[in-house]
């Protein structure tokens, strides 16, 4: 198994845009006789069950086509859950040993509907050799904004998982109307740029739609054994004036934070590292608030300080614990 510290930066820090939790779907496969295309995108790690067979043969946890008897190759078309800028991919052939493809390539497009024969595809990963039972982390040089992929395997075989790491892209600057927007949502371009600890869960699930499905669906820190508090920084999809804040501790009962607060700032430029350093001095957006177990906490009106437009928020939790969702609602700056 690949250790977290051995992963490339894109696999550690970016979001899997091909996650079913974001709504991603394998919408077409040239062939999936041995194992259905849907398994290619599953969030959980692939497994191998030695004595499991089905009507088509050996059960495999992934997408697997039949053996080709012509000069062609197989492919699968994936609709990403959120359109975004792709930084890198992981083509995972775990448990595929004598039946993995010899090579794979990826093409991408930005399309209003399902791709068709007229779709113009851009190659983002050229044909790359694959090995058996391995992760293949491949950076992407052509970082346009895409929402569909064509995953080509040469000539046939099985792949356990395809992970597509990148950053969501959505332009909220042209938003009109009086309705507030969830500025922090992944689907609106919100993203996590830093945190001091994330021992449990996935930090990006903090910005997902809906409530957490269980205690693992959120951001949770280890038990703090020293003075201080834990924190996480979110870059909003667009700068905006905050009107409502929701902090949801769904499923966190014996391990929710005692209190929370938020800071905010309007950042014009800088690296993630410089923004994290500056965050020490950001103004208070929401003063310390007492939290409850397994509860949606709503803050609005006078509880929110009038800072004007902010582009980044820092959620502080005291002293440690788990938060399922953070939602920042407001009017995008035009």
Short mmCIF file of C-alpha atoms in Angstrom, two decimals:
data_model
loop_
_atom_site.label_atom_id
_atom_site.label_comp_id
_atom_site.label_asym_id
_atom_site.label_seq_id
_atom_site.Cartn_x
_atom_site.Cartn_y
_atom_site.Cartn_z
CA UNK A 1 0.00 0.00 0.00
CA UNK A 2 1.23 3.52 -0.83
CA UNK A 3 2.02 5.55 2.27
CA UNK A 4 0.44 9.02 2.45
CA UNK A 5 3.82 10.73 2.66
CA UNK A 6 4.97 8.92 -0.49
CA UNK A 7 2.11 10.29 -2.59
CA UNK A 8 2.76 13.08 -5.11
CA UNK A 9 1.53 16.50 -4.06
CA UNK A 10 -1.54 16.38 -6.32
CA UNK A 11 -2.75 13.12 -4.74
CA UNK A 12 -2.24 14.49 -1.21
CA UNK A 13 -3.67 17.97 -1.63
CA UNK A 14 -6.11 18.04 -4.57
CA UNK A 15 -9.63 16.63 -4.82
CA UNK A 16 -10.66 13.47 -6.62
CA UNK A 17 -13.00 15.02 -9.21
CA UNK A 18 -14.01 11.51 -10.31
CA UNK A 19 -15.46 10.57 -6.93
CA UNK A 20 -19.06 9.27 -6.94
CA UNK A 21 -19.57 11.32 -3.78
CA UNK A 22 -19.31 14.39 -6.03
CA UNK A 23 -21.68 12.88 -8.58
CA UNK A 24 -19.06 11.44 -10.96
CA UNK A 25 -20.23 8.57 -13.15
CA UNK A 26 -18.82 6.17 -15.73
CA UNK A 27 -21.39 6.78 -18.48
CA UNK A 28 -20.10 4.49 -21.25
CA UNK A 29 -17.70 1.61 -21.78
CA UNK A 30 -16.82 -0.07 -25.05
CA UNK A 31 -16.95 -3.34 -23.12
CA UNK A 32 -17.28 -4.34 -19.47
CA UNK A 33 -17.95 -8.06 -19.78
CA UNK A 34 -15.94 -9.20 -16.74
CA UNK A 35 -16.39 -6.26 -14.35
CA UNK A 36 -18.75 -3.27 -14.70
CA UNK A 37 -17.49 0.23 -15.42
CA UNK A 38 -19.13 1.62 -12.24
CA UNK A 39 -16.51 -0.05 -10.04
CA UNK A 40 -13.74 1.97 -11.69
CA UNK A 41 -14.65 5.10 -9.72
CA UNK A 42 -15.53 3.70 -6.29
CA UNK A 43 -14.13 5.68 -3.36
CA UNK A 44 -13.12 2.70 -1.26
CA UNK A 45 -9.87 0.87 -1.93
CA UNK A 46 -10.20 -2.17 -4.22
CA UNK A 47 -10.30 -5.62 -2.64
CA UNK A 48 -9.49 -9.13 -3.82
CA UNK A 49 -11.68 -12.10 -2.85
CA UNK A 50 -9.92 -15.26 -3.95
CA UNK A 51 -12.89 -17.60 -4.16
CA UNK A 52 -15.50 -15.18 -5.52
CA UNK A 53 -16.83 -15.85 -9.03
CA UNK A 54 -19.90 -14.70 -10.95
CA UNK A 55 -21.63 -15.76 -14.18
CA UNK A 56 -18.89 -14.16 -16.30
CA UNK A 57 -15.92 -15.60 -14.43
CA UNK A 58 -13.62 -14.34 -11.69
CA UNK A 59 -15.11 -11.43 -9.76
CA UNK A 60 -12.78 -8.42 -9.87
CA UNK A 61 -13.09 -5.10 -8.08
CA UNK A 62 -12.70 -2.70 -10.98
CA UNK A 63 -13.55 -2.32 -14.66
CA UNK A 64 -12.52 -5.24 -16.88
CA UNK A 65 -13.22 -5.87 -20.55
CA UNK A 66 -13.15 -9.20 -22.35
CA UNK A 67 -10.12 -10.33 -24.37
CA UNK A 68 -10.10 -8.55 -27.72
CA UNK A 69 -9.61 -10.54 -30.91
CA UNK A 70 -9.07 -7.53 -33.21
CA UNK A 71 -6.71 -4.58 -33.59
CA UNK A 72 -8.79 -2.12 -31.56
CA UNK A 73 -8.71 -1.00 -27.92
CA UNK A 74 -11.25 -0.41 -25.15
CA UNK A 75 -12.28 2.85 -23.55
CA UNK A 76 -14.54 4.23 -20.84
CA UNK A 77 -16.11 7.71 -20.73
CA UNK A 78 -16.35 9.36 -17.32
CA UNK A 79 -18.40 12.39 -16.35
CA UNK A 80 -16.60 14.20 -13.55
CA UNK A 81 -18.60 15.15 -10.48
CA UNK A 82 -17.38 18.76 -10.72
CA UNK A 83 -15.70 20.43 -13.66
CA UNK A 84 -12.19 21.39 -12.79
CA UNK A 85 -8.53 21.83 -13.60
CA UNK A 86 -6.87 18.42 -13.51
CA UNK A 87 -3.44 18.20 -11.90
CA UNK A 88 -2.76 14.47 -12.03
CA UNK A 89 -4.28 11.01 -12.07
CA UNK A 90 -3.83 7.63 -10.43
CA UNK A 91 -4.40 4.62 -12.65
CA UNK A 92 -4.60 1.79 -10.13
CA UNK A 93 -4.24 -1.82 -11.31
CA UNK A 94 -4.39 -3.30 -7.79
CA UNK A 95 -5.11 -7.08 -7.90
CA UNK A 96 -4.97 -7.15 -11.71
CA UNK A 97 -1.90 -9.28 -12.47
CA UNK A 98 -2.36 -11.34 -15.64
CA UNK A 99 -5.24 -9.25 -16.94
CA UNK A 100 -4.12 -5.59 -16.72
CA UNK A 101 -3.78 -3.39 -19.85
CA UNK A 102 -0.26 -2.88 -21.19
CA UNK A 103 -0.83 0.89 -21.47
CA UNK A 104 -3.43 3.61 -20.92
CA UNK A 105 -4.10 7.19 -22.01
CA UNK A 106 -6.56 9.93 -21.06
CA UNK A 107 -8.36 12.53 -23.15
CA UNK A 108 -10.58 15.29 -21.79
CA UNK A 109 -13.24 17.73 -22.93
CA UNK A 110 -15.59 20.40 -21.60
CA UNK A 111 -19.07 19.58 -22.84
CA UNK A 112 -22.59 20.76 -22.00
CA UNK A 113 -23.91 17.25 -22.54
CA UNK A 114 -22.62 13.72 -23.03
CA UNK A 115 -19.74 13.58 -25.54
CA UNK A 116 -20.60 12.39 -29.03
CA UNK A 117 -18.94 11.78 -32.38
CA UNK A 118 -18.42 15.53 -32.87
CA UNK A 119 -16.66 16.08 -29.52
CA UNK A 120 -13.16 17.52 -29.70
CA UNK A 121 -10.93 15.70 -27.23
CA UNK A 122 -7.66 16.99 -25.75
CA UNK A 123 -4.99 14.49 -24.74
CA UNK A 124 -3.97 15.10 -21.12
CA UNK A 125 -2.09 11.82 -20.48
CA UNK A 126 -0.31 10.21 -23.45
CA UNK A 127 -0.18 6.44 -23.82
CA UNK A 128 1.72 5.33 -20.72
CA UNK A 129 2.95 1.81 -19.87
CA UNK A 130 1.19 0.10 -16.96
CA UNK A 131 2.35 -2.60 -14.60
CA UNK A 132 0.45 -5.23 -12.62
CA UNK A 133 -1.04 -4.63 -9.16
CA UNK A 134 0.29 -1.04 -8.92
CA UNK A 135 -0.61 2.62 -8.53
CA UNK A 136 0.47 4.76 -11.49
CA UNK A 137 0.59 8.43 -10.47
CA UNK A 138 0.86 10.60 -13.56
CA UNK A 139 0.98 14.44 -13.57
CA UNK A 140 -1.05 16.33 -16.17
CA UNK A 141 0.68 19.09 -18.12
CA UNK A 142 -2.32 20.38 -20.12
CA UNK A 143 -4.41 21.90 -17.31
CA UNK A 144 -7.51 23.18 -19.03
CA UNK A 145 -10.97 23.06 -17.45
CA UNK A 146 -12.74 19.77 -18.19
CA UNK A 147 -15.85 17.84 -17.16
CA UNK A 148 -15.56 14.59 -19.17
CA UNK A 149 -12.75 12.09 -19.72
CA UNK A 150 -12.15 9.32 -22.22
CA UNK A 151 -10.02 6.64 -20.56
CA UNK A 152 -8.32 4.50 -23.18
CA UNK A 153 -6.73 1.14 -22.34
CA UNK A 154 -4.49 -0.76 -24.75
CA UNK A 155 -5.65 -3.18 -25.87
CA UNK A 156 -8.00 -4.55 -23.20
CA UNK A 157 -8.03 -5.78 -19.60
CA UNK A 158 -8.82 -4.53 -16.14
CA UNK A 159 -8.17 -1.43 -14.04
CA UNK A 160 -9.21 -1.31 -10.39
CA UNK A 161 -9.62 2.44 -9.89
CA UNK A 162 -9.20 5.73 -11.72
CA UNK A 163 -8.63 8.79 -9.52
CA UNK A 164 -8.61 12.23 -11.15
CA UNK A 165 -7.05 14.85 -8.89
CA UNK A 166 -7.65 18.54 -9.45
CA UNK A 167 -9.35 21.73 -8.30
CA UNK A 168 -13.01 22.61 -8.98
CA UNK A 169 -13.56 25.55 -11.32
CA UNK A 170 -16.69 27.70 -11.40
CA UNK A 171 -16.99 31.42 -12.13
CA UNK A 172 -19.31 33.07 -9.59
CA UNK A 173 -18.32 36.63 -10.48
CA UNK A 174 -21.23 37.00 -12.89
CA UNK A 175 -23.82 35.90 -10.32
CA UNK A 176 -26.93 38.08 -10.30
CA UNK A 177 -29.90 38.16 -8.00
CA UNK A 178 -30.64 38.56 -4.33
CA UNK A 179 -30.25 34.89 -3.37
CA UNK A 180 -27.17 34.09 -1.37
CA UNK A 181 -24.68 31.56 -2.73
CA UNK A 182 -22.84 28.84 -0.85
CA UNK A 183 -19.43 30.39 -1.45
CA UNK A 184 -17.56 27.57 0.25
CA UNK A 185 -19.13 24.66 -1.66
CA UNK A 186 -16.85 22.43 -3.69
CA UNK A 187 -19.34 22.65 -6.55
CA UNK A 188 -18.88 26.44 -6.53
CA UNK A 189 -15.09 26.28 -6.52
CA UNK A 190 -14.43 26.30 -2.78
CA UNK A 191 -11.33 24.42 -1.66
CA UNK A 192 -9.24 23.65 1.40
CA UNK A 193 -5.75 25.18 1.19
CA UNK A 194 -4.31 24.33 4.60
CA UNK A 195 -4.87 22.75 8.01
CA UNK A 196 -2.77 21.85 11.02
CA UNK A 197 -4.05 18.29 11.40
CA UNK A 198 -6.40 15.90 9.60
CA UNK A 199 -5.77 12.54 11.21
CA UNK A 200 -9.22 11.17 10.37
CA UNK A 201 -11.59 11.61 7.43
CA UNK A 202 -11.03 13.71 4.31
CA UNK A 203 -10.65 17.48 4.59
CA UNK A 204 -12.45 18.16 1.31
CA UNK A 205 -15.58 16.35 2.54
CA UNK A 206 -16.06 19.39 4.82
CA UNK A 207 -17.29 21.27 1.72
CA UNK A 208 -19.55 18.60 0.21
CA UNK A 209 -23.30 18.96 -0.30
CA UNK A 210 -25.69 17.30 2.13
CA UNK A 211 -25.04 16.07 5.64
CA UNK A 212 -22.31 13.60 6.46
CA UNK A 213 -23.28 9.95 6.10
CA UNK A 214 -21.22 8.82 9.10
CA UNK A 215 -18.43 9.96 11.42
CA UNK A 216 -15.82 9.29 8.73
CA UNK A 217 -17.48 11.79 6.40
CA UNK A 218 -15.91 15.00 7.64
CA UNK A 219 -12.75 16.61 9.03
CA UNK A 220 -11.48 15.23 12.34
CA UNK A 221 -8.22 15.90 14.15
CA UNK A 222 -6.34 13.67 16.58
CA UNK A 223 -6.74 14.14 20.33
CA UNK A 224 -4.74 17.25 21.24
CA UNK A 225 -2.28 16.60 24.08
CA UNK A 226 -0.73 20.07 24.16
CA UNK A 227 -1.98 23.69 24.50
CA UNK A 228 -3.55 25.37 21.49
CA UNK A 229 -6.30 24.58 19.03
CA UNK A 230 -6.80 23.06 15.58
CA UNK A 231 -7.70 24.93 12.38
CA UNK A 232 -8.47 24.62 8.69
CA UNK A 233 -8.43 27.30 5.94
CA UNK A 234 -10.91 27.44 3.05
CA UNK A 235 -10.56 29.53 -0.08
CA UNK A 236 -14.05 30.51 -1.23
CA UNK A 237 -15.20 29.96 -4.80
CA UNK A 238 -15.34 33.75 -5.14
CA UNK A 239 -14.84 36.65 -2.74
CA UNK A 240 -18.09 37.64 -1.10
CA UNK A 241 -19.82 39.24 1.85
CA UNK A 242 -20.75 36.55 4.36
CA UNK A 243 -24.38 36.51 5.49
CA UNK A 244 -24.81 33.06 7.01
CA UNK A 245 -22.53 30.37 8.45
CA UNK A 246 -23.39 26.74 9.19
CA UNK A 247 -21.18 24.45 11.26
CA UNK A 248 -22.48 20.89 11.28
CA UNK A 249 -21.22 18.29 13.78
CA UNK A 250 -23.33 15.45 12.31
CA UNK A 251 -22.34 12.06 13.83
CA UNK A 252 -19.68 13.63 16.06
CA UNK A 253 -20.91 12.92 19.58
CA UNK A 254 -18.04 12.10 21.93
CA UNK A 255 -15.50 13.89 19.81
CA UNK A 256 -17.03 17.17 18.63
CA UNK A 257 -15.13 20.42 19.40
CA UNK A 258 -16.16 22.33 22.49
CA UNK A 259 -16.16 25.67 20.64
CA UNK A 260 -15.40 27.19 17.25
CA UNK A 261 -14.64 30.57 15.73
CA UNK A 262 -13.95 31.92 12.24
CA UNK A 263 -11.56 34.48 10.85
CA UNK A 264 -11.74 36.02 7.38
CA UNK A 265 -9.66 38.03 4.94
CA UNK A 266 -9.68 39.35 1.38
CA UNK A 267 -6.46 38.07 -0.20
CA UNK A 268 -5.36 39.51 -3.52
CA UNK A 269 -2.42 37.23 -4.26
CA UNK A 270 0.06 34.86 -2.68
CA UNK A 271 0.86 31.19 -2.34
CA UNK A 272 -1.03 28.82 -0.07
CA UNK A 273 1.94 28.90 2.29
CA UNK A 274 1.95 32.70 2.52
CA UNK A 275 -1.82 32.77 3.06
CA UNK A 276 -1.50 30.26 5.90
CA UNK A 277 1.18 32.42 7.55
CA UNK A 278 -0.93 35.59 7.19
CA UNK A 279 -3.98 33.87 8.69
CA UNK A 280 -2.58 34.37 12.19
CA UNK A 281 -3.49 38.05 11.86
CA UNK A 282 -6.87 37.84 10.11
CA UNK A 283 -9.85 39.65 11.61
CA UNK A 284 -12.51 37.77 13.50
CA UNK A 285 -15.55 36.93 11.37
CA UNK A 286 -17.38 34.88 14.02
CA UNK A 287 -16.49 34.99 17.70
CA UNK A 288 -16.10 31.82 19.74
CA UNK A 289 -19.33 29.83 19.80
CA UNK A 290 -20.29 26.86 21.96
CA UNK A 291 -20.95 23.69 19.95
CA UNK A 292 -23.21 20.68 20.48
CA UNK A 293 -22.95 17.06 19.45
CA UNK A 294 -24.51 15.92 16.17
CA UNK A 295 -26.09 19.31 15.44
CA UNK A 296 -26.37 21.97 12.74
CA UNK A 297 -25.25 25.31 14.20
CA UNK A 298 -26.57 28.34 12.31
CA UNK A 299 -24.99 31.78 12.71
CA UNK A 300 -26.27 34.94 11.03
CA UNK A 301 -27.17 38.57 11.68
CA UNK A 302 -25.19 40.34 14.37
CA UNK A 303 -23.21 37.19 15.17
CA UNK A 304 -21.24 37.75 11.94
CA UNK A 305 -18.82 40.67 11.95
CA UNK A 306 -19.11 43.22 9.12
CA UNK A 307 -15.75 42.63 7.44
CA UNK A 308 -16.93 43.29 3.90
CA UNK A 309 -15.93 40.87 1.13
CA UNK A 310 -13.63 38.00 2.12
CA UNK A 311 -11.93 35.42 -0.10
CA UNK A 312 -10.65 33.08 2.63
CA UNK A 313 -11.97 31.87 5.97
CA UNK A 314 -10.19 30.07 8.78
CA UNK A 315 -12.23 27.74 10.97
CA UNK A 316 -10.73 27.38 14.44
CA UNK A 317 -11.91 24.55 16.69
CA UNK A 318 -11.20 24.41 20.42
CA UNK A 319 -9.36 22.37 21.32
CA UNK A 320 -9.77 19.54 18.76
CA UNK A 321 -12.36 17.16 17.34
CA UNK A 322 -14.53 16.65 14.29
CA UNK A 323 -16.68 18.82 12.01
CA UNK A 324 -18.83 17.23 9.33
CA UNK A 325 -19.65 20.28 7.17
CA UNK A 326 -18.80 23.98 6.97
CA UNK A 327 -21.04 26.18 4.84
CA UNK A 328 -20.34 29.85 4.13
CA UNK A 329 -23.22 31.67 2.42
CA UNK A 330 -23.07 35.16 0.99
CA UNK A 331 -23.21 37.50 -1.98
CA UNK A 332 -20.32 37.08 -4.46
CA UNK A 333 -18.34 40.23 -5.11
CA UNK A 334 -19.02 41.55 -8.61
#
